[in-house]
Coordinates of C-alpha atoms in Angstrom, one line a residue:
X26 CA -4.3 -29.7 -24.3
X27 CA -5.0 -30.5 -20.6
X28 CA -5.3 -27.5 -17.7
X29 CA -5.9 -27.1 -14.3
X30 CA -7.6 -24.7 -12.4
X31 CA -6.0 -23.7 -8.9
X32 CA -9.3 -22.4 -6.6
X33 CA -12.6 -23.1 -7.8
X34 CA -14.3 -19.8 -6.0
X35 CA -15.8 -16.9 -8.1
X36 CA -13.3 -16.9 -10.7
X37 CA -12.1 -20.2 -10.7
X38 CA -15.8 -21.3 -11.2
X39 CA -16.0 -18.7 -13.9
X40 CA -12.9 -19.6 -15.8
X41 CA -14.3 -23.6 -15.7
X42 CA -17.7 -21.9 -17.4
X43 CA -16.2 -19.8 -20.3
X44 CA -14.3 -23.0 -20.9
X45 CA -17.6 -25.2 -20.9
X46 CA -19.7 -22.4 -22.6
X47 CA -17.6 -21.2 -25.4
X48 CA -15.8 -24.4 -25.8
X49 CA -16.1 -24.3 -30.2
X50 CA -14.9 -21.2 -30.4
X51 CA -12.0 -21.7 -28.0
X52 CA -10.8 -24.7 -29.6
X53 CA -11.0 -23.2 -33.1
X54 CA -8.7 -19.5 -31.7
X55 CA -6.3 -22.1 -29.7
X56 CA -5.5 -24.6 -33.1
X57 CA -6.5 -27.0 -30.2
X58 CA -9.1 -28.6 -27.8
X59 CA -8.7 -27.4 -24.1
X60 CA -9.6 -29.9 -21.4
X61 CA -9.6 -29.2 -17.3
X62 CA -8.2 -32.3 -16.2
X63 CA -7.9 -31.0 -12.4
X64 CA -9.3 -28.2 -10.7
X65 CA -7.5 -27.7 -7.0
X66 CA -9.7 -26.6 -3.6
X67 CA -9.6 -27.5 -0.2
X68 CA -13.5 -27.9 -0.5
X69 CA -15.9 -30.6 -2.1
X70 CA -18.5 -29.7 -4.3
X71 CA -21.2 -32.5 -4.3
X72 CA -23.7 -32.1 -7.5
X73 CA -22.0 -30.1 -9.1
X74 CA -20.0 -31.8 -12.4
X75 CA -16.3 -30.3 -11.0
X76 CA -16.2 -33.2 -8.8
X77 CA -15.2 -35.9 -11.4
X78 CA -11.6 -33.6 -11.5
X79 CA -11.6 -32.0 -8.0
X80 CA -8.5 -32.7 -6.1
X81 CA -6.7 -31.4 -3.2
X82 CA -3.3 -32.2 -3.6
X83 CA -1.3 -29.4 -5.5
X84 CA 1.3 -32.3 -6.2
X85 CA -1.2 -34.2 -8.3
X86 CA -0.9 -30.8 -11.1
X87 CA 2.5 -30.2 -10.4
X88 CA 3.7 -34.1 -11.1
X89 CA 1.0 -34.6 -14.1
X90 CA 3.2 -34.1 -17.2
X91 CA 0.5 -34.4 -19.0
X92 CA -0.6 -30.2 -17.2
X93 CA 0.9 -27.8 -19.8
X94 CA -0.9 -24.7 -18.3
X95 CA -2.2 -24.2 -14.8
X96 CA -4.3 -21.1 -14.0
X97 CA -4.1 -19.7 -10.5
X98 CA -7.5 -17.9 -9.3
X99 CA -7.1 -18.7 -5.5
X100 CA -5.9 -15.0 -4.4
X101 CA -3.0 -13.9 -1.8
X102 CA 0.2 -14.5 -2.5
X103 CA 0.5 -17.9 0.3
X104 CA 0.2 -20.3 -1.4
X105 CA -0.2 -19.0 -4.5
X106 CA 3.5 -17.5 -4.9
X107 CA 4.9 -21.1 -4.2
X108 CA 2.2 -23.3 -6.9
X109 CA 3.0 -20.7 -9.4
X110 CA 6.9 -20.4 -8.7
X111 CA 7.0 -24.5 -8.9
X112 CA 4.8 -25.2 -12.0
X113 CA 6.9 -22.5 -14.0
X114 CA 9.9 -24.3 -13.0
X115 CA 8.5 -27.7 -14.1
X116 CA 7.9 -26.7 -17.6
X117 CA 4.2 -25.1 -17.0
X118 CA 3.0 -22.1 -18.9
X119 CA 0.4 -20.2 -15.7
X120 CA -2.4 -17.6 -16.0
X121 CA -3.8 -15.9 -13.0
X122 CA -5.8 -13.1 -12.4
X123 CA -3.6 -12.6 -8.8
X124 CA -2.9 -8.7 -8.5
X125 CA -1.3 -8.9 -5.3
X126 CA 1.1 -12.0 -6.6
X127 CA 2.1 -10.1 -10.3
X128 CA 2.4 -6.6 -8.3
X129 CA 5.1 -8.6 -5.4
X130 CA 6.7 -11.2 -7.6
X131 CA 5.6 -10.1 -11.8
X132 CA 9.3 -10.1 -12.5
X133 CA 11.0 -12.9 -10.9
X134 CA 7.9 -15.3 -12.3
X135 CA 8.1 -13.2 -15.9
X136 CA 12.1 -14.6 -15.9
X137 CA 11.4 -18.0 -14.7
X138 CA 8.8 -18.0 -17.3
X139 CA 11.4 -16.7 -19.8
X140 CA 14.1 -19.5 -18.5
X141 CA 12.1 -22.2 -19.1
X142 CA 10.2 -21.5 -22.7
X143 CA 7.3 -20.8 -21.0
X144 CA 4.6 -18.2 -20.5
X145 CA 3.7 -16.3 -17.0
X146 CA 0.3 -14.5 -18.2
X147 CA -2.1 -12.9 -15.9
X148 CA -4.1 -10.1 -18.3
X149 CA -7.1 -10.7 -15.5
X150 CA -4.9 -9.0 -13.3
X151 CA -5.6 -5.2 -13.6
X152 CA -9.4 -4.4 -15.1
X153 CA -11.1 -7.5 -14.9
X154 CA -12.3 -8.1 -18.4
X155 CA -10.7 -5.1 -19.5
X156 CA -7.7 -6.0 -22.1
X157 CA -4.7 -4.0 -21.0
X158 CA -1.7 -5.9 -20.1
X159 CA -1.4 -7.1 -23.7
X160 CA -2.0 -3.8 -25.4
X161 CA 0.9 -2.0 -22.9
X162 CA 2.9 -5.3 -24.0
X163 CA 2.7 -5.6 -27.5
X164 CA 0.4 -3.3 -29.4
X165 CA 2.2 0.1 -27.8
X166 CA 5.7 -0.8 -28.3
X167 CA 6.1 2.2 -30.7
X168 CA 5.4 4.7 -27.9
X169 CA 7.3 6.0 -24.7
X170 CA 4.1 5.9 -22.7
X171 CA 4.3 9.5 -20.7
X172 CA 1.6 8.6 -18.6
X173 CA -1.3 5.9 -17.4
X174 CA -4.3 7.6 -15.6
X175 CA -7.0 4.6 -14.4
X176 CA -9.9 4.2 -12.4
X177 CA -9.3 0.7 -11.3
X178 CA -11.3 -0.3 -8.2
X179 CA -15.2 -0.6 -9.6
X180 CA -16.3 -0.9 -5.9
X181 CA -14.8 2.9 -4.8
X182 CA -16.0 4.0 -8.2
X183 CA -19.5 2.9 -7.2
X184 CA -19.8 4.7 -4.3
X185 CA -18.4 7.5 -5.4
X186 CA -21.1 7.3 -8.2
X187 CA -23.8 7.4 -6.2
X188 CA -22.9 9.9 -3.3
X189 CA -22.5 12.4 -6.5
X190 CA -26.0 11.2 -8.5
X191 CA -27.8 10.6 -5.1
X192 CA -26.1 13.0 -2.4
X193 CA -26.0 9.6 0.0
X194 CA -22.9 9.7 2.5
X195 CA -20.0 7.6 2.6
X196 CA -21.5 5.1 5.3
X197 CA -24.8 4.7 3.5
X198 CA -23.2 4.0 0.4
X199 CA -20.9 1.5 1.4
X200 CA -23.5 -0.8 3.1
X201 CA -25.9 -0.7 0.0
X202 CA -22.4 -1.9 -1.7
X203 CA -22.2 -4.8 0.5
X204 CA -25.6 -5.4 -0.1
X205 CA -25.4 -5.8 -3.7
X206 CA -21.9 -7.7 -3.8
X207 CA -19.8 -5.0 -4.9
X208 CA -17.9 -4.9 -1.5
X209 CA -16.5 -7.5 0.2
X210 CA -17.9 -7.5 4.6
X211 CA -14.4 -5.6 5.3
X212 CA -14.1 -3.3 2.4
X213 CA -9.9 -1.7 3.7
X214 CA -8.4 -3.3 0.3
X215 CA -10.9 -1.1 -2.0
X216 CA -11.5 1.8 0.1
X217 CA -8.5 2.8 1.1
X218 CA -7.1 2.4 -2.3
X219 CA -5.1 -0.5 -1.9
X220 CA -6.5 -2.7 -4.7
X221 CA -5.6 0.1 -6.9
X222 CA -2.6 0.6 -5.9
X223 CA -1.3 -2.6 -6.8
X224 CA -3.1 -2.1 -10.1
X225 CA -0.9 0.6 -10.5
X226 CA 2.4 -1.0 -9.7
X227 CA 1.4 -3.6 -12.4
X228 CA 0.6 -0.9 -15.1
X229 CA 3.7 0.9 -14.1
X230 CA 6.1 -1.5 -14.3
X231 CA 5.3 -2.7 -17.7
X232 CA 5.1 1.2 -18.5
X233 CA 8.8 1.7 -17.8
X234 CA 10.1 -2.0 -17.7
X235 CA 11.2 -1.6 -14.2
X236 CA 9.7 -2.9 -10.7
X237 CA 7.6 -0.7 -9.1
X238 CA 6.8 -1.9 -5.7
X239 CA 3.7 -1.0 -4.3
X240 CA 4.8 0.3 -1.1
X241 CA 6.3 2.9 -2.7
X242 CA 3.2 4.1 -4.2
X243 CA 1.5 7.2 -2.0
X244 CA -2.0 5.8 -1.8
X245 CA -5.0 7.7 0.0
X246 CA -8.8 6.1 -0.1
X247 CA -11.9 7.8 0.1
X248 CA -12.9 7.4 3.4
X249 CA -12.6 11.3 3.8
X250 CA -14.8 12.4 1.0
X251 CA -18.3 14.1 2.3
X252 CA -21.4 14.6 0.6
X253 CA -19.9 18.7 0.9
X254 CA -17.1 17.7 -1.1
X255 CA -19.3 16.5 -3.9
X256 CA -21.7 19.5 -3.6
X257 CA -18.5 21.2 -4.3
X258 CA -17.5 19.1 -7.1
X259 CA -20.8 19.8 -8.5
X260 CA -20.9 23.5 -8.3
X261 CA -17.8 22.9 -10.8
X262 CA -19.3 21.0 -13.1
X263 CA -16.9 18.3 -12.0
X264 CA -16.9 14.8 -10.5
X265 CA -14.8 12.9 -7.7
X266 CA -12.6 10.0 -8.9
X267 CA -10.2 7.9 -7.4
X268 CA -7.6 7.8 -9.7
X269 CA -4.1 5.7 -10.0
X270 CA -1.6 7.6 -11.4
X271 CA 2.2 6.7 -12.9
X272 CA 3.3 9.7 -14.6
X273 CA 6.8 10.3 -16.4
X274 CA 8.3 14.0 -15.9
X275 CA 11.5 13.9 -17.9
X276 CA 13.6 11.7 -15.9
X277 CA 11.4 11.8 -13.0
X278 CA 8.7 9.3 -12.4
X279 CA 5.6 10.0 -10.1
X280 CA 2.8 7.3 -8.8
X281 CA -0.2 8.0 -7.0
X282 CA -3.3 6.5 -5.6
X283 CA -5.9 9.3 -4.7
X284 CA -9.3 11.0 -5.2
X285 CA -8.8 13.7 -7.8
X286 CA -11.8 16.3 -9.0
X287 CA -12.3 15.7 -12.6
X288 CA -13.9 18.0 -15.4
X289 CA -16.0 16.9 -17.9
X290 CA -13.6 17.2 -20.7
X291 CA -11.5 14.6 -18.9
X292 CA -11.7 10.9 -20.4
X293 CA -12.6 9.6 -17.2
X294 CA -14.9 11.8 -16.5
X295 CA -18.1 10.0 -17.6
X296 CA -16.7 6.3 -16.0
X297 CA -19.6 5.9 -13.3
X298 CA -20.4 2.9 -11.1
X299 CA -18.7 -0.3 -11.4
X300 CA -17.0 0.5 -14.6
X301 CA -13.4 0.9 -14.6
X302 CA -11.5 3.5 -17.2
X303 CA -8.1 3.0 -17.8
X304 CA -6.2 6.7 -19.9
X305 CA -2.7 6.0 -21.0
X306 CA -0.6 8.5 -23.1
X307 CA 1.8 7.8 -25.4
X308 CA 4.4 10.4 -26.6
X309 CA 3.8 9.9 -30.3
X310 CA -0.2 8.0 -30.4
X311 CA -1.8 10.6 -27.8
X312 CA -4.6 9.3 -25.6
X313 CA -5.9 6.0 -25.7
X314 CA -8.6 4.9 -23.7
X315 CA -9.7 1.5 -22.5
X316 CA -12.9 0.9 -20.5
X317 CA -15.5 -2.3 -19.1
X318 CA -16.2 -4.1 -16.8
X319 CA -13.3 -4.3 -14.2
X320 CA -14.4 -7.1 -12.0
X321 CA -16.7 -9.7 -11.9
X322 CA -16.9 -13.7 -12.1
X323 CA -17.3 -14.0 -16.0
X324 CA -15.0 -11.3 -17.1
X325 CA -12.4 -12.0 -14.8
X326 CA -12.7 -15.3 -16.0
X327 CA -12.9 -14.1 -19.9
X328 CA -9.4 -12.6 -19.4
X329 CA -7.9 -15.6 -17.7
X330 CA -9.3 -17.9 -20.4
X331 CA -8.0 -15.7 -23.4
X332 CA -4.3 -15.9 -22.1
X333 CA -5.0 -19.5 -21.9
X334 CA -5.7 -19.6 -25.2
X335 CA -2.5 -17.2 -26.2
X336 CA -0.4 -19.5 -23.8
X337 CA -1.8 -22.5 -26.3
X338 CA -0.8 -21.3 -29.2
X339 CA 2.9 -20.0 -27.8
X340 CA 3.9 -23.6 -26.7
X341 CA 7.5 -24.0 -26.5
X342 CA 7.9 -19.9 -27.1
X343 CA 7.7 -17.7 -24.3
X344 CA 6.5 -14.4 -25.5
X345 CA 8.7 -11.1 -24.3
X346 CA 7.6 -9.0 -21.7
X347 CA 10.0 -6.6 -20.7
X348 CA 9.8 -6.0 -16.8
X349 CA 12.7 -5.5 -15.2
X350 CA 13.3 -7.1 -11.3
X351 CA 15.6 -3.8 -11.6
X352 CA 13.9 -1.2 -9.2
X353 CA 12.0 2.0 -10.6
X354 CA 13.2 4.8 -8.5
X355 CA 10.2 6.7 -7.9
X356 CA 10.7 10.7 -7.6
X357 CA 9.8 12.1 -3.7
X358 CA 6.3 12.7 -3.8
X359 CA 6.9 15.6 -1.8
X360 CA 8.2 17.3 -5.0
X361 CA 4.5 16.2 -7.1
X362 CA 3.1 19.5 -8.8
X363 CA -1.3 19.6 -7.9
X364 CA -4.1 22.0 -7.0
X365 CA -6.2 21.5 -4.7
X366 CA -9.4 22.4 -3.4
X367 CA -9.1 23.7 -0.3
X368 CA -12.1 23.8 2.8
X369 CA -11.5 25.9 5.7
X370 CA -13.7 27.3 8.4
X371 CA -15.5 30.8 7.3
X372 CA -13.5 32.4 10.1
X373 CA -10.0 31.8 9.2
X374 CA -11.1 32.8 5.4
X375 CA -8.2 35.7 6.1
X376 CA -5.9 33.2 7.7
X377 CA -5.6 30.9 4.7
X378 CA -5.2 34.0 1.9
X379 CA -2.9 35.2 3.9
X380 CA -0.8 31.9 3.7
X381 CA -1.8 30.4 0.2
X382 CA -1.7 34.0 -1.8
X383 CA -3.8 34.2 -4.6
X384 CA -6.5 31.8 -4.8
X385 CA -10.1 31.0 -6.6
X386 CA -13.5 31.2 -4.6
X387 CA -15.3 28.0 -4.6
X388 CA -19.3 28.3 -3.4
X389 CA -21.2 25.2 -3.1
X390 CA -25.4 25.5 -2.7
X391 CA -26.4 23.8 0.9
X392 CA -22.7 24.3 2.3
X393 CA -22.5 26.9 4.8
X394 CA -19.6 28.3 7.3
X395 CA -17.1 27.7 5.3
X396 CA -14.3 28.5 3.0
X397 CA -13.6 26.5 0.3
X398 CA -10.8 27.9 -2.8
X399 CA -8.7 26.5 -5.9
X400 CA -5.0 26.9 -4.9
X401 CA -2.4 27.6 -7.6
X402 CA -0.6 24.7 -8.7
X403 CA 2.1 23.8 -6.0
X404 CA 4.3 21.0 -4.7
X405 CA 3.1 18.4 -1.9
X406 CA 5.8 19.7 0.3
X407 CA 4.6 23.2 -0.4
X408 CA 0.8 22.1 0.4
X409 CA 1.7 20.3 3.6
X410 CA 3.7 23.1 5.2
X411 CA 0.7 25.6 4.1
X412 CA -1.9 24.2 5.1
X413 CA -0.1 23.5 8.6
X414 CA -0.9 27.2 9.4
X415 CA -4.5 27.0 9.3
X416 CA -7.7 24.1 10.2
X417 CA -8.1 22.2 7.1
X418 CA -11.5 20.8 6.9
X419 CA -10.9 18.7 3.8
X420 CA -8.4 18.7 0.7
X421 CA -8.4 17.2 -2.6
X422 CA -6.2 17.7 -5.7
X423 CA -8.2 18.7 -9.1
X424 CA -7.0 18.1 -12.7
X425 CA -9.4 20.2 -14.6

């Protein structure tokens, strides 16, 4: 069976090297050999062996009837959204590991796909190497999944590691990141929690079968969180996440990008560094938890190549995934039930008792003239118009 590879960067390179690498054992899962007859770049590559089936034409794939799938590892959504659209449409199963094209377009591709007896797979999407999209797909059918709790950007879930283990700020943190890879020169997409949330509309959408659109998603990074915050998360035995939550309520559905203080009991409590953690609960299994790497060349690349092989042995048979192009109506955040730990100068201690009633004490060692309290559980909206009446240092919700 002949591919081709659209972007031969990190992933693209990767997907080329599973391929190569664990070429046997491919061959024997997929009842058939796999060959890259083209991979697709704007650059050259002299020396290396990719050159013999470089090309820069898209047209060259999307005419070549000989192409049965195409996997699409160049990131964005232009081009991207228009190679993907047009080999779907001309009979080509595609794989791709493109958040930011399955959380804008998943549906409309998934019914194109569906049109056409062909498959629109993209498992590399949310995790990296972590298999999640086929497990909300296929193996928990049997559930109505009340909830999906993730930590899904490794690169926020680094730092965060290691201002807790190392009492480093924010700043510091973020340049040894760049250093080491984890974060790209201009880290906005991961830090202020945009990556995840995209994650999140993905995860959400197959959830409940309707499109969740991103935008619609309250998100909040952690651009805000201080070495105090984690001296406080210490003193309770707790750790800062930034978690993506989509949450059903009954008939209301809730989705959230934001750090949360986590106790040890909590699943996602011990996910540290570049490790994503992805909780989901199902009314009837209970908690299931999934966990690895979540980005990376070769297991990026590991997911793309298994839904290659999946869309190998489904030729001529698209396999059902239900997502709706039907809009999710998400419930008003404003009406979302948290606690939150609350910091506040030591002189308007009075002030804030006075306007959020009873409340817990938090003490953290090396913080001083401050504040800092457990609220009782209440609304956003109710939150917002407290903590209008006094100076809020810092807030973050807790699920302990």
């Amino acid at each position: 069976m002949k591919i081709a590879v659209l972007g031969y960067g990190t992933v693209g390179s990767g997907v080329v090297e599973v391929l190569s690498l664990n070429r046997e054992n491919i061959t024997r899962r997929a009842g058939k050999e796999i060959d890259v007859k083209y991979v697709l770049d704007l650059r050259d590559f002299p020396g290396d062996p990719v050159q013999n089936v470089l090309v820069h034409d898209f047209q060259v794939i999307l005419n070549d009837p000989e192409v049965e799938i195409v996997a699409e590892v160049m990131g964005g959504v232009k081009p991207a959204y228009e190679y993907v659209k047009a080999c779907l449409e001309n009979g080509k199963s595609v794989c791709t590991s493109n958040k930011e094209l399955v959380a804008k377009h998943g549906a409309e591709l998934l019914e194109i796909a569906k049109q056409k007896k062909v498959n629109f797979l993209f498992e590399a999407s949310v995790g990296g190497g972590i298999p999640i999209i086929r497990p909300l797909n296929q193996s928990l059918t049997a559930d109505e999944i009340m909830e999906i709790t993730g930590i899904l950007n490794g690169t926020t879930n680094y730092i965060l590691s290691q201002m807790h283990d190392y009492g480093y700020d924010f700043d510091t943190v973020l340049k040894k990141a760049q250093e080491l890879g984890y974060a790209e020169r201009n880290p906005e997409a991961d830090v202020e929690g945009y990556d995840a949330c995209r994650k999140l509309a993905i995860l959400t959408s197959l959830a409940y079968g309707k499109q969740v659109d991103f935008e619609d998603i309250y998100t909040e990074g952690i651009t805000k969180i201080t070495t105090e915050d984690m001296k406080y998360a210490d003193a309770m035995d707790a750790a800062i996440k930034l978690l993506g939550i989509g949450r059903r309520e009954n008939d209301k559905f809730f989705a959230m990008v934001a750090p949360r203080i986590i106790g040890k009991k909590h699943p996602l409590y011990s996910v540290n560094n570049v490790f994503n953690g992805i909780l989901v609960k199902g009314n009837m299994l209970g908690d299931v938890m999934f966990y690895g790497s979540g980005a990376g060349k070769l297991p990026t690349a590991s997911a793309v190549v298994a839904d290659i092989v999946d869309a190998a042995k489904h030729t001529g048979t698209n396999i059902m995934t239900i997502w709706s192009s039907k809009k999710l109506a998400l419930s008003d955040f404003a009406e979302a039930e948290n606690i939150f730990l609350v910091r506040v100068p030591e002189e308007e201690k009075d002030a804030a008792l006075a306007v959020f009633g009873e409340v817990k004490e938090v003490k953290a060692d090396g913080v001083a003239g401050e504040f800092a309290f457990l609220t009782k559980k209440m609304t956003e909206a109710a939150f917002e118009e407290s903590s209008r009446k006094v100076t809020v240092k810092n807030r973050i919700r807790v699920e302990i």
